[in-house]
Coordinates of C-alpha atoms in Angstrom, one line a residue:
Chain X
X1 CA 90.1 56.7 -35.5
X2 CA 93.0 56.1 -38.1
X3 CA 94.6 53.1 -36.5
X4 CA 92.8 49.6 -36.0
X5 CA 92.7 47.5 -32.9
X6 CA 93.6 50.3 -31.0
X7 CA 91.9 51.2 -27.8
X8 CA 93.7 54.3 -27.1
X9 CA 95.3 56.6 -29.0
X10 CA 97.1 59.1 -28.2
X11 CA 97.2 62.6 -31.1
X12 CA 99.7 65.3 -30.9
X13 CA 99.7 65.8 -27.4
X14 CA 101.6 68.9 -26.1
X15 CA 101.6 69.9 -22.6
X16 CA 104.2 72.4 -20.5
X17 CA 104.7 73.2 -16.6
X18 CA 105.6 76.5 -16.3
X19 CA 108.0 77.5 -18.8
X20 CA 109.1 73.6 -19.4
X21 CA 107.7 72.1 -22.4
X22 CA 107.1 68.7 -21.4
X23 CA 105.5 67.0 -24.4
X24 CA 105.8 68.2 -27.8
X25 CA 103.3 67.0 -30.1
X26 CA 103.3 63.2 -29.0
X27 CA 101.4 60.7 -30.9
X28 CA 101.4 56.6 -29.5
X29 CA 98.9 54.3 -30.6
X30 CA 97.9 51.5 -27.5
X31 CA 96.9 48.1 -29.5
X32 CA 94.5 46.2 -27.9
X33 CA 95.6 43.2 -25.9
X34 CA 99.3 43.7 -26.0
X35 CA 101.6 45.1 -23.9
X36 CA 103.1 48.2 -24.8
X37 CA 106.1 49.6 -22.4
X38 CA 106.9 53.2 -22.3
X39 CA 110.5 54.0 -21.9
X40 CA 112.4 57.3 -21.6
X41 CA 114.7 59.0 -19.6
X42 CA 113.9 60.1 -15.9
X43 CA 112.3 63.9 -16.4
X44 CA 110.9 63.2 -20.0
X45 CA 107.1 63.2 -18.7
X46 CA 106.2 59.8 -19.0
X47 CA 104.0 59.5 -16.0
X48 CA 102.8 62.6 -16.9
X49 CA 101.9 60.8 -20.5
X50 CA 99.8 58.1 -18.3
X51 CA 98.1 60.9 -16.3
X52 CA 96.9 61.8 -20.1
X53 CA 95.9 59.0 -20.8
X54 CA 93.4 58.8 -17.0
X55 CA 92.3 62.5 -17.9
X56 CA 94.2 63.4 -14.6
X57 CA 95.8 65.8 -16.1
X58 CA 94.3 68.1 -19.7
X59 CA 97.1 68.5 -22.7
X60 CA 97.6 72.4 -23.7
X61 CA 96.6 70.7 -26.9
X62 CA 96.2 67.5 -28.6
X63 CA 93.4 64.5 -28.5
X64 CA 93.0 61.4 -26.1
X65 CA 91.5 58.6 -27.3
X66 CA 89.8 55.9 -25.5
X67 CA 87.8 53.5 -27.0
X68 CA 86.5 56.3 -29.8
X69 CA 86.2 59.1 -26.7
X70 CA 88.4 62.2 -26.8
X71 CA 89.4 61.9 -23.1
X72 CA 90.1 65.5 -23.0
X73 CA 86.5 66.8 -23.8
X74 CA 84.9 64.2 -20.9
X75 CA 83.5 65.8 -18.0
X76 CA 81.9 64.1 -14.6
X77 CA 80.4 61.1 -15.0
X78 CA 81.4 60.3 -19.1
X79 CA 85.1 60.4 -17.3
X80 CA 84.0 58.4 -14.4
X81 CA 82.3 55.6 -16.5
X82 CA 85.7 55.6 -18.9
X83 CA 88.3 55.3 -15.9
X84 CA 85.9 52.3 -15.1
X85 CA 87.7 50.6 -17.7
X86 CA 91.2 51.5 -16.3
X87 CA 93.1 49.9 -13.7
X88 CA 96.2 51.5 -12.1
X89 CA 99.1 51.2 -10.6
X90 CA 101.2 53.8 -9.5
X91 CA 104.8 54.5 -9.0
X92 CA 104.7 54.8 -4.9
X93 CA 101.7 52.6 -5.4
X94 CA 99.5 55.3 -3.8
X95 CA 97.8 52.9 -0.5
X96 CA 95.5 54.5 1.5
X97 CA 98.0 55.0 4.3
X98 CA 95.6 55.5 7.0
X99 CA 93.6 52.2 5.8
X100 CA 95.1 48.5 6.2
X101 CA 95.7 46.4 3.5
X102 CA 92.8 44.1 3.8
X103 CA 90.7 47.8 3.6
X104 CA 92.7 48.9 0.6
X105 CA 92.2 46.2 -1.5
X106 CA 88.7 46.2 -0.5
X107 CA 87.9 49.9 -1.5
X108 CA 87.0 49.6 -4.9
X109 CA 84.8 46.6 -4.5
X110 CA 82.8 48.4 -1.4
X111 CA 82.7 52.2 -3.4
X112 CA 82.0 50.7 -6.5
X113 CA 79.7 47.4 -6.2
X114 CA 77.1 46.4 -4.1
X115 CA 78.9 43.5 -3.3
X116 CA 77.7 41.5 0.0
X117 CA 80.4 42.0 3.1
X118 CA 81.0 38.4 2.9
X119 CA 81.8 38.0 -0.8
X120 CA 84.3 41.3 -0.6
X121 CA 86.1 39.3 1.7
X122 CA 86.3 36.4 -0.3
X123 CA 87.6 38.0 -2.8
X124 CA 90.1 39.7 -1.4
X125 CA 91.2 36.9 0.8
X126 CA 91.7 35.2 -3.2
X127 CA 93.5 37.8 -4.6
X128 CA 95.8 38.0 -1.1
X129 CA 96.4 34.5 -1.8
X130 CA 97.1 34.9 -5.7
X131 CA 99.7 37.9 -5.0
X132 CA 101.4 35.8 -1.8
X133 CA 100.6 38.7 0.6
X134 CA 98.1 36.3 2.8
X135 CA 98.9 37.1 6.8
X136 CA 99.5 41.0 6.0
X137 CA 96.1 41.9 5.4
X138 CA 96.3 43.6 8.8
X139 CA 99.2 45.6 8.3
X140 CA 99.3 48.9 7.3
X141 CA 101.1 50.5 4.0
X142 CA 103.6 52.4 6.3
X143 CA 105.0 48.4 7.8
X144 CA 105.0 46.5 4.1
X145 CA 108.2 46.5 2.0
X146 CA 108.1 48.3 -1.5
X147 CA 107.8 45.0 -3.1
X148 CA 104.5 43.9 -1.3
X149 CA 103.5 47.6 -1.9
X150 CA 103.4 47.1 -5.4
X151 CA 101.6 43.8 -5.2
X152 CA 99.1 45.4 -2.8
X153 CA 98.3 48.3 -5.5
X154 CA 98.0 45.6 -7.9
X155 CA 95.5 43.4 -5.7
X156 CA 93.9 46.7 -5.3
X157 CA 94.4 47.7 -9.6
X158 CA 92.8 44.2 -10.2
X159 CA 89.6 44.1 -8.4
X160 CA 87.2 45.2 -10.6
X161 CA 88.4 43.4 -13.4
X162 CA 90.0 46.5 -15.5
X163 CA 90.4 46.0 -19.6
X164 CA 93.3 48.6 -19.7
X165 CA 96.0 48.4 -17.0
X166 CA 98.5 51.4 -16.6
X167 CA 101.5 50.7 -14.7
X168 CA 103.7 53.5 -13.8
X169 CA 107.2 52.2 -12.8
X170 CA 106.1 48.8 -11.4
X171 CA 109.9 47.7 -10.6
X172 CA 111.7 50.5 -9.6
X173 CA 112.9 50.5 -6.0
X174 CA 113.3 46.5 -6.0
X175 CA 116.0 43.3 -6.0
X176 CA 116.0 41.7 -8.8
X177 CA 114.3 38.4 -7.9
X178 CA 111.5 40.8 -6.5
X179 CA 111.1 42.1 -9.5
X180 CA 111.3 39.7 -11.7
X181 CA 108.4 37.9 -9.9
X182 CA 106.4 41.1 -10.4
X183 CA 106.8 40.7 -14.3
X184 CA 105.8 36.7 -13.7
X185 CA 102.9 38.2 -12.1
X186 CA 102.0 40.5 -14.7
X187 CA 102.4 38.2 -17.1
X188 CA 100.5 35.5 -16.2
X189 CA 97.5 37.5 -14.7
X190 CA 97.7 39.2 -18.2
X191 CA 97.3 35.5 -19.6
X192 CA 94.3 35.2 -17.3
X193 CA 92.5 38.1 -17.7
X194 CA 93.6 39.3 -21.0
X195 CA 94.1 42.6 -20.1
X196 CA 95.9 45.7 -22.5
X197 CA 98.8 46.9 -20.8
X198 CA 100.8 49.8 -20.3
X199 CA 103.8 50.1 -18.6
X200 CA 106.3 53.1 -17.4
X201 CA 109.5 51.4 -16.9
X202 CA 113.2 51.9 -16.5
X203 CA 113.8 48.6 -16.3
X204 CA 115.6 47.9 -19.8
X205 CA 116.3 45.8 -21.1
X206 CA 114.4 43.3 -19.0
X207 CA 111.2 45.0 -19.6
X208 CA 111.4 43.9 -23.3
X209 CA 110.6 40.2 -22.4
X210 CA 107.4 41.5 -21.6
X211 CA 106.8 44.1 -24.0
X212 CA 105.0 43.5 -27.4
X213 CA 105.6 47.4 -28.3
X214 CA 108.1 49.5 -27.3
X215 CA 107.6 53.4 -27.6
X216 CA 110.5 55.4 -26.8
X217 CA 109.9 58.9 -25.4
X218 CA 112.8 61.5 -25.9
X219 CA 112.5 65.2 -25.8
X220 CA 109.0 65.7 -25.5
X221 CA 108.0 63.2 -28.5
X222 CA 107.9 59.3 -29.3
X223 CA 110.7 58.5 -31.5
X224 CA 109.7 55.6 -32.6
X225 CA 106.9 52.9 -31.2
X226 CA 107.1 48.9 -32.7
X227 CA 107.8 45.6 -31.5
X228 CA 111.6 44.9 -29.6
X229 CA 113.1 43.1 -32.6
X230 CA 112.2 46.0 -34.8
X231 CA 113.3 48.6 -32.5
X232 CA 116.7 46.8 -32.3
X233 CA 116.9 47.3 -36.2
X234 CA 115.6 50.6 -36.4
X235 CA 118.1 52.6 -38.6
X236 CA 117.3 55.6 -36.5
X237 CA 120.5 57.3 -35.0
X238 CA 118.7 58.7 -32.0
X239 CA 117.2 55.4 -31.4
X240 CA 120.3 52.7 -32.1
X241 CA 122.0 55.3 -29.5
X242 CA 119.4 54.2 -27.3
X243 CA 119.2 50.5 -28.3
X244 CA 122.8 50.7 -28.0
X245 CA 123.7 52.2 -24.4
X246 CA 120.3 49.5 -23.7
X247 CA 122.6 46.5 -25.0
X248 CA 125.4 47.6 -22.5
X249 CA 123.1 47.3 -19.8
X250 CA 121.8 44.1 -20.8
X251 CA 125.1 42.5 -20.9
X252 CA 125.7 43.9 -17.6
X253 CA 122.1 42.7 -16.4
X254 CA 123.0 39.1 -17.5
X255 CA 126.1 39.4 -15.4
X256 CA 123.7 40.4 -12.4
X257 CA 121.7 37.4 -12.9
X258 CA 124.2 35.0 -13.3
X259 CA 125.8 36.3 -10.3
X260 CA 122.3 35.7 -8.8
X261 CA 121.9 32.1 -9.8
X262 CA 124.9 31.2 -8.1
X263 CA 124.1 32.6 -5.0
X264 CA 126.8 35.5 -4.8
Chain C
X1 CA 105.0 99.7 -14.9
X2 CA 103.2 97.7 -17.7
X3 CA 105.2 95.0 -16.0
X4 CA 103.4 96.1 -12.4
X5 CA 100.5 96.0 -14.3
X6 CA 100.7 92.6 -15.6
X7 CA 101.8 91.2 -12.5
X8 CA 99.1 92.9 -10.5
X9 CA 96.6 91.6 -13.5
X10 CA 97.8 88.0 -12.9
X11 CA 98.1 88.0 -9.2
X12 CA 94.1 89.4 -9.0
X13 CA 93.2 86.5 -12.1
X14 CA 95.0 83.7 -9.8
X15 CA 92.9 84.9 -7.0
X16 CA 89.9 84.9 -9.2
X17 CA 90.7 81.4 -9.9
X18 CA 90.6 80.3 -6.5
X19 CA 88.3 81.5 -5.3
X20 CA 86.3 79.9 -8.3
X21 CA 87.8 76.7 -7.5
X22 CA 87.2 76.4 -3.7
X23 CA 83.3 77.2 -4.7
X24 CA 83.3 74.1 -7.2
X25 CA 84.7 72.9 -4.2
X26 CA 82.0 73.6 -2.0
X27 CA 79.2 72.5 -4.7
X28 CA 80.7 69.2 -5.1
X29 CA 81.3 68.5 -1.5
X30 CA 77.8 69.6 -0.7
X31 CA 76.3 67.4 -3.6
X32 CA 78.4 64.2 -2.3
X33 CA 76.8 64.1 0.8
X34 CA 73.2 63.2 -1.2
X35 CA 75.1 61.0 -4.1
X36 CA 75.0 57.5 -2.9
X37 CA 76.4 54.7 -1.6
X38 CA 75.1 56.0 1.4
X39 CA 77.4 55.0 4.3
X40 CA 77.0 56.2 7.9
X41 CA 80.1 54.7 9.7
X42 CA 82.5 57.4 7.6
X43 CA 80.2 60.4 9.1
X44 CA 80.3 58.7 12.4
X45 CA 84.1 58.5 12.3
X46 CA 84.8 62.6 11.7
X47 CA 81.9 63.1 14.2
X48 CA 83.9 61.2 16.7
X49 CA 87.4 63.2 15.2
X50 CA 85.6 66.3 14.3
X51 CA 83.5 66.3 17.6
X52 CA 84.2 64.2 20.2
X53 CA 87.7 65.0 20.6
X54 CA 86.7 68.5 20.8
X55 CA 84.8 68.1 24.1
X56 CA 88.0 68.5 26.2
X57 CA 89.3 71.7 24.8
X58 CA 85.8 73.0 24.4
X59 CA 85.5 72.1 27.7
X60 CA 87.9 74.2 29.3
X61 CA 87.9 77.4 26.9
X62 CA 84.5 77.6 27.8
X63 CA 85.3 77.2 31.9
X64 CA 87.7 79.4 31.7
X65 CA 86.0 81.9 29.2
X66 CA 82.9 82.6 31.4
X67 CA 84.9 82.6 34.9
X68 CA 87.2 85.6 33.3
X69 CA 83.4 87.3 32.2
X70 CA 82.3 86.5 35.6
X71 CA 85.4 88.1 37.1
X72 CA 85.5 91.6 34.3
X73 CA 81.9 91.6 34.7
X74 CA 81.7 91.5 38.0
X75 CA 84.2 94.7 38.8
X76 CA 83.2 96.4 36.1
X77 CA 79.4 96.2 36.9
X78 CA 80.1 97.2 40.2
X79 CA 81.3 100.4 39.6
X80 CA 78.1 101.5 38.3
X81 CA 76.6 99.6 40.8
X82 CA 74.9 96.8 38.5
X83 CA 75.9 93.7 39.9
X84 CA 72.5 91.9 39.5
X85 CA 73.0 92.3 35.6
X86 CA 76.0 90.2 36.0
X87 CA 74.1 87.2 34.5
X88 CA 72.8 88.7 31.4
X89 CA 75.8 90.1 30.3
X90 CA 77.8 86.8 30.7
X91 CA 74.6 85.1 29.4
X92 CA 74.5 87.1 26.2
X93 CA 77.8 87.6 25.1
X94 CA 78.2 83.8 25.2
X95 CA 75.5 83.0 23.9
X96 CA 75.5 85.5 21.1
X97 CA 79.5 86.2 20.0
X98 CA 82.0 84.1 22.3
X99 CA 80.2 81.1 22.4
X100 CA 79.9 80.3 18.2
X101 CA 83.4 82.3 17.6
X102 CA 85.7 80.6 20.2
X103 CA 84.3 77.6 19.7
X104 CA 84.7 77.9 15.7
X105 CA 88.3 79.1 16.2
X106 CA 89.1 76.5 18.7
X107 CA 87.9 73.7 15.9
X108 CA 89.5 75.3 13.6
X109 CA 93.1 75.4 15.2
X110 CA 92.4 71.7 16.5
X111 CA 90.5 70.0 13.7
X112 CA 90.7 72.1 10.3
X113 CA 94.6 71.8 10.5
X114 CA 94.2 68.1 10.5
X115 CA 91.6 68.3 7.8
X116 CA 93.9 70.1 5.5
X117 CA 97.3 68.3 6.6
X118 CA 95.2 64.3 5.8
X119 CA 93.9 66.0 2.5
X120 CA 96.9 67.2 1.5
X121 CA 99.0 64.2 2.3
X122 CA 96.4 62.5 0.2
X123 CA 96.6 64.7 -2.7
X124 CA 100.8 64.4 -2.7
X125 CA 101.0 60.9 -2.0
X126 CA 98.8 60.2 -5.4
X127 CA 96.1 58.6 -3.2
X128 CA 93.5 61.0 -4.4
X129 CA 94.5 60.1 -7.9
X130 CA 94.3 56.6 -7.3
X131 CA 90.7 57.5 -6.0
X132 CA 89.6 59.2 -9.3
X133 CA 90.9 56.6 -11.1
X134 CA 89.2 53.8 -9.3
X135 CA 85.9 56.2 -10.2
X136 CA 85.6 56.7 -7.0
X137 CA 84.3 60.2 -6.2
X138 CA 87.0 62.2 -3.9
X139 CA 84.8 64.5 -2.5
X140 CA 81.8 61.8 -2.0
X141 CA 84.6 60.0 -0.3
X142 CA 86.4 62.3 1.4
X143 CA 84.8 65.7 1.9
X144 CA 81.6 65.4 2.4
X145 CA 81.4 62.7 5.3
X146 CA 83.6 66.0 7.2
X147 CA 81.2 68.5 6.1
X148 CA 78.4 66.4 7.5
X149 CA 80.4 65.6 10.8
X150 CA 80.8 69.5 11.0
X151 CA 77.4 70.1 10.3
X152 CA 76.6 68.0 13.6
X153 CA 79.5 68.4 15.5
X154 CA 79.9 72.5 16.2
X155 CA 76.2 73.5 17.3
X156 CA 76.4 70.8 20.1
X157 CA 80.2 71.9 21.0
X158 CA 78.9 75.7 20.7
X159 CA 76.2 74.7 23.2
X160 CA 78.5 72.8 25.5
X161 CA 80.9 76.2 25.6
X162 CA 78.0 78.0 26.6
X163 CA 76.7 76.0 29.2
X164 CA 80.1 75.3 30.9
X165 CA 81.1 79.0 30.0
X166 CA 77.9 80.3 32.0
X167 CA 78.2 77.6 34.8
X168 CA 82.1 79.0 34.9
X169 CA 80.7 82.9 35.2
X170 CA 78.5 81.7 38.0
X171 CA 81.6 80.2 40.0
X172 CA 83.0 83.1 39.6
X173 CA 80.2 85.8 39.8
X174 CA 78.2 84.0 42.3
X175 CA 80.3 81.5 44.1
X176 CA 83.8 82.7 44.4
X177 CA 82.6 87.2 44.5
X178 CA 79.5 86.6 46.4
X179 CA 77.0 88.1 44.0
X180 CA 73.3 87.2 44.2
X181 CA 72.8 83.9 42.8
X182 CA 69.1 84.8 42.2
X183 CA 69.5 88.1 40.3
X184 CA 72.5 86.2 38.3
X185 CA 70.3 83.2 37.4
X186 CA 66.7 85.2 36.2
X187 CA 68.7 88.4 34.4
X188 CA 70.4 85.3 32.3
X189 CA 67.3 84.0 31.6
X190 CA 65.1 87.3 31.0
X191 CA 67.7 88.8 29.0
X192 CA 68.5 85.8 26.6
X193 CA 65.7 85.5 23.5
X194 CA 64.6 82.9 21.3
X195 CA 66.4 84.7 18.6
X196 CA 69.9 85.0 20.4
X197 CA 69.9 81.3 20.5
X198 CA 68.5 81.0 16.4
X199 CA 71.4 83.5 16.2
X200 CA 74.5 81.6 17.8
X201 CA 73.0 77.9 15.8
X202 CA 73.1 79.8 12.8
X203 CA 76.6 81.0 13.2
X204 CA 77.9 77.6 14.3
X205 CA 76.7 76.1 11.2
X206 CA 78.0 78.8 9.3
X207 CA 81.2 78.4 11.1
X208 CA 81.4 74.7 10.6
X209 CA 80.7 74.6 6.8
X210 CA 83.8 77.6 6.5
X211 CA 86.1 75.4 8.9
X212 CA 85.8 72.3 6.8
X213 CA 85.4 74.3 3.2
X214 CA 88.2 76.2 3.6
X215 CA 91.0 73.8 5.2
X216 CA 90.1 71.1 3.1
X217 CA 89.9 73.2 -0.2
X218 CA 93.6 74.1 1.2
X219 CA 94.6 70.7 1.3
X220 CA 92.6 69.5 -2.0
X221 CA 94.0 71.5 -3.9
X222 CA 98.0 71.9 -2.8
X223 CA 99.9 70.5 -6.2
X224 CA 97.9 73.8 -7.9
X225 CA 99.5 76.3 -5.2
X226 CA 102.8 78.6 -5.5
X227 CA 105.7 75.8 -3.8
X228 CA 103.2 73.4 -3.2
X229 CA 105.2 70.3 -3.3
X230 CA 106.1 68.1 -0.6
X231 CA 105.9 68.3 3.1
X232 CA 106.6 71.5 3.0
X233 CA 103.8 72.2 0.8
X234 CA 101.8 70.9 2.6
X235 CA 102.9 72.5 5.7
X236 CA 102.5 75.9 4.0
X237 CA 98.6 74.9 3.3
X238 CA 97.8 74.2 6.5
X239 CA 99.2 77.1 7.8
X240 CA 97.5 78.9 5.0
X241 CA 94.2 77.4 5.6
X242 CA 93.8 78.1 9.8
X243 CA 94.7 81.2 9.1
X244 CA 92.4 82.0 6.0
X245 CA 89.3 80.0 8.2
X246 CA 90.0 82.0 11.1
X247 CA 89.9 85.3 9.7
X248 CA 86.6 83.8 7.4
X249 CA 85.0 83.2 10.8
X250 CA 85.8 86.7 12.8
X251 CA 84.3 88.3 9.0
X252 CA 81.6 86.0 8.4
X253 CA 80.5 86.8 12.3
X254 CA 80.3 90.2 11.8
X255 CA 78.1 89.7 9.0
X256 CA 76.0 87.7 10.4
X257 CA 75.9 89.6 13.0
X258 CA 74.6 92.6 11.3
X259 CA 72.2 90.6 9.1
X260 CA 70.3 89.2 11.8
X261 CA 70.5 91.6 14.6

């Protein structure tokens, strides 16, 4: 492994659909602990990046690394026992649509653990409680909003106490107070748990709050992955283009907010 | 015509390849049923939709099956003057053809569609993803609770097709034609063996491991087809999948047939 305190790394992975070359030879070190937000334009195959990163999907060439294990060479239960260490939550959340809430959330903890009835409910009725969704533990996926969706997937992400959590697009599809409580949420249950994180997002530049490491993914590689304050002084014309058009949106964003605080 | 070649070359590697796949399918599906945590209540669910729900449809193919046997039988028998062996013949082509086939066709139209259409609304919506990644095994979790169900369900809807279809040939033979209710009742039981009956279990359980095999192999795996995106994709697979089960069934019947007769 050449970088430290990394618990996944990612080397020179290439991968096409069809006649589409997706990723070109991208390599993105995860540091362990930190948050590291992923952020590219629609179409530039970063879900397709986190689907790497699960073993989901195999790279036409290129390494996976978790935790000193080539991902891409795991079969059966080696792949099973990694993705232990993996929580995730995906961009339409991916419920159980024919389950209820309660029953989602649940899942894990009744497939994976021998956990007594009594405690699974416990535990679920706590992490209902932490995420604000108590009273819709009846309901099912089809009746919630796309805010509690996401909090449900991330009850559901959370049970079984993940190290690494992968979020793909957490915000997208929600007001801004809505999602700006999902970042609080993130945030502090990263405090608690002390999870690594990484997230999808299109959510500049409010995402950088959050993010200790930023990779940018543009035409099939990452141009450049390091902390927001660096990436705002990166030299880089392809990336101050970026940081740039970024900056316009965040002045607009603070417009959006302000215009939120005063009730408008 | 190198480039008929090639595309003849690919099609036939592509159809290699799935047919590969759908017998990983199979092996894994057959190994989840014996991987625990054992749970009954999911087998008992797809015994209730695989079977259960079944029992009306069954119910009335298998009526009406046997009265229109009673009725051909009965006037064509007659002309060679064979009434009496009205029974066996309705007896043993339910027992060993009509009863496993129609009842594995009507499952299939009724059941494997939904198989495949769930599945493959799983497999779009990311859910069966989300199960890999929470190490849960999809086919532990999904598949093999149906293949089980299956397993269970078909003999006993096969037998209830063949009771109701020969209680619906004696209506009709006996009740409604006025044949001999004696001659109808011992030829059906002289003529039908041991063996027929091995013969018909053995197809329904054949039947019932294709149904389930194929439609939800179909659904699995509907990302990796030609268009398979979206409800239409879907759509396509199921379509795909009653079709390619219903034709397995008529084939695999025939060999069977010739195997054990």
């Amino acid at each position: 492994m050449t970088c430290e305190n990394c618990c996944i790394e990612l080397i020179g992975i290439e991968k096409s659909f069809g006649d589409q070359k997706v990723l070109r030879g991208v390599n993105l070190p995860i540091r362990r602990g930190f948050t590291t937000v992923i952020v590219g334009e629609s179409g530039q195959g970063k879900s397709v990046l986190l689907k790497h990163i699960l073993g989901l999907i195999a790279p036409d060439a290129g390494q996976v690394i978790v935790e000193g294990q080539d991902v891409t060479r795991l079969r059966g239960p080696e792949l099973k026992k990694l993705r232990t260490r993996f929580g995730v939550l995906f961009q339409g959340a991916a419920l159980f649509d024919s389950l209820t809430v309660f029953d989602n959330i649940a899942l894990p903890l009744r497939e994976r653990t021998r956990m007594p009835a009594a405690e699974v409910r416990e535990k679920v009725r706590a992490t209902l409680e932490l995420l604000d969704l108590s009273g819709s533990e009846d309901k099912y996926p089809a009746q919630l909003s796309g805010g509690m969706k996401k909090r449900v997937g991330l009850a559901r992400a959370l049970q079984l106490n993940p190290e690494i959590l992968l979020f793909d697009e957490p915000t997208t599809g929600l007001d801004p107070v809505r999602s700006h409580e999902v970042y609080q949420m993130f945030h502090e249950t990263q405090q608690k748990l002390g999870y690594t994180s990484i997230i999808v997002s299109h959510d500049i530049p409010k995402i950088f709050n959050l993010a200790d490491y930023i990779a940018l993914l543009h035409e099939g590689v990452i141009q450049i992955c390091a902390t927001p304050e660096e990436l705002q002084r990166c030299e880089k014309p392809l990336v101050r283009a970026f940081v740039e058009r970024v900056m316009g949106k965040m002045y607009s964003s603070e417009i959006e907010d302000l215009e939120l605080a005063a009730g408008l | 015509m190198i480039e008929w070649l090639e595309n003849l070359g690919a099609k036939g590697l592509s159809i290699l390849k799935e047919i590969g796949r759908a017998g990983v399918f199979l092996f894994w599906s057959v190994v989840g049923i014996f991987r625990p945590p054992f749970k009954i209540m999911p087998i008992i669910k797809q015994i209730h939709v695989i079977g259960a729900t079944s029992f009306t449809v069954i119910f009335f193919t298998g009526a009406f099956v046997g009265m229109v046997l009673g009725l051909q039988g009965h006037y064509t028998l007659r002309m060679f003057g064979a009434e009496g062996a009205l029974g066996s013949a309705v007896a043993l082509s339910l027992v060993r053809e009509l009863g496993p086939v129609l009842t594995g066709l009507m499952v299939t139209g009724r059941v494997g569609s939904s198989i495949c259409a769930e599945v493959g609304i799983m497999r779009i919506s990311e859910q069966i993803d989300a199960l890999e990644c929470m190490a849960i095994d999809p086919y532990r979790y999904l598949i093999s609770p149906k293949v089980v169900a299956s397993i269970l369900s078909l003999p006993l809807l096969t037998a209830i097709f063949n009771i109701v279809g020969l209680m619906g040939g004696f209506l009709v033979g006996v009740r409604l034609l006025g044949g001999s209710e004696g001659a109808y009742l011992s030829t059906m039981k002289s003529s039908v063996m041991a063996a027929d009956i091995r013969m018909c279990f053995i197809k329904s359980i054949c039947f019932a491991i294709l149904i389930v095999w194929i439609c939800a192999d179909r659904g699995y795996w509907v990302h990796k087809s030609r268009n398979g995106f979206g409800a239409e994709g879907v759509s396509r697979a199921t379509t795909h999948a009653v079709v390619i089960s219903s034709v397995a069934i008529l084939v695999a019947d025939y060999v069977i047939t010739s195997l054990l007769l």
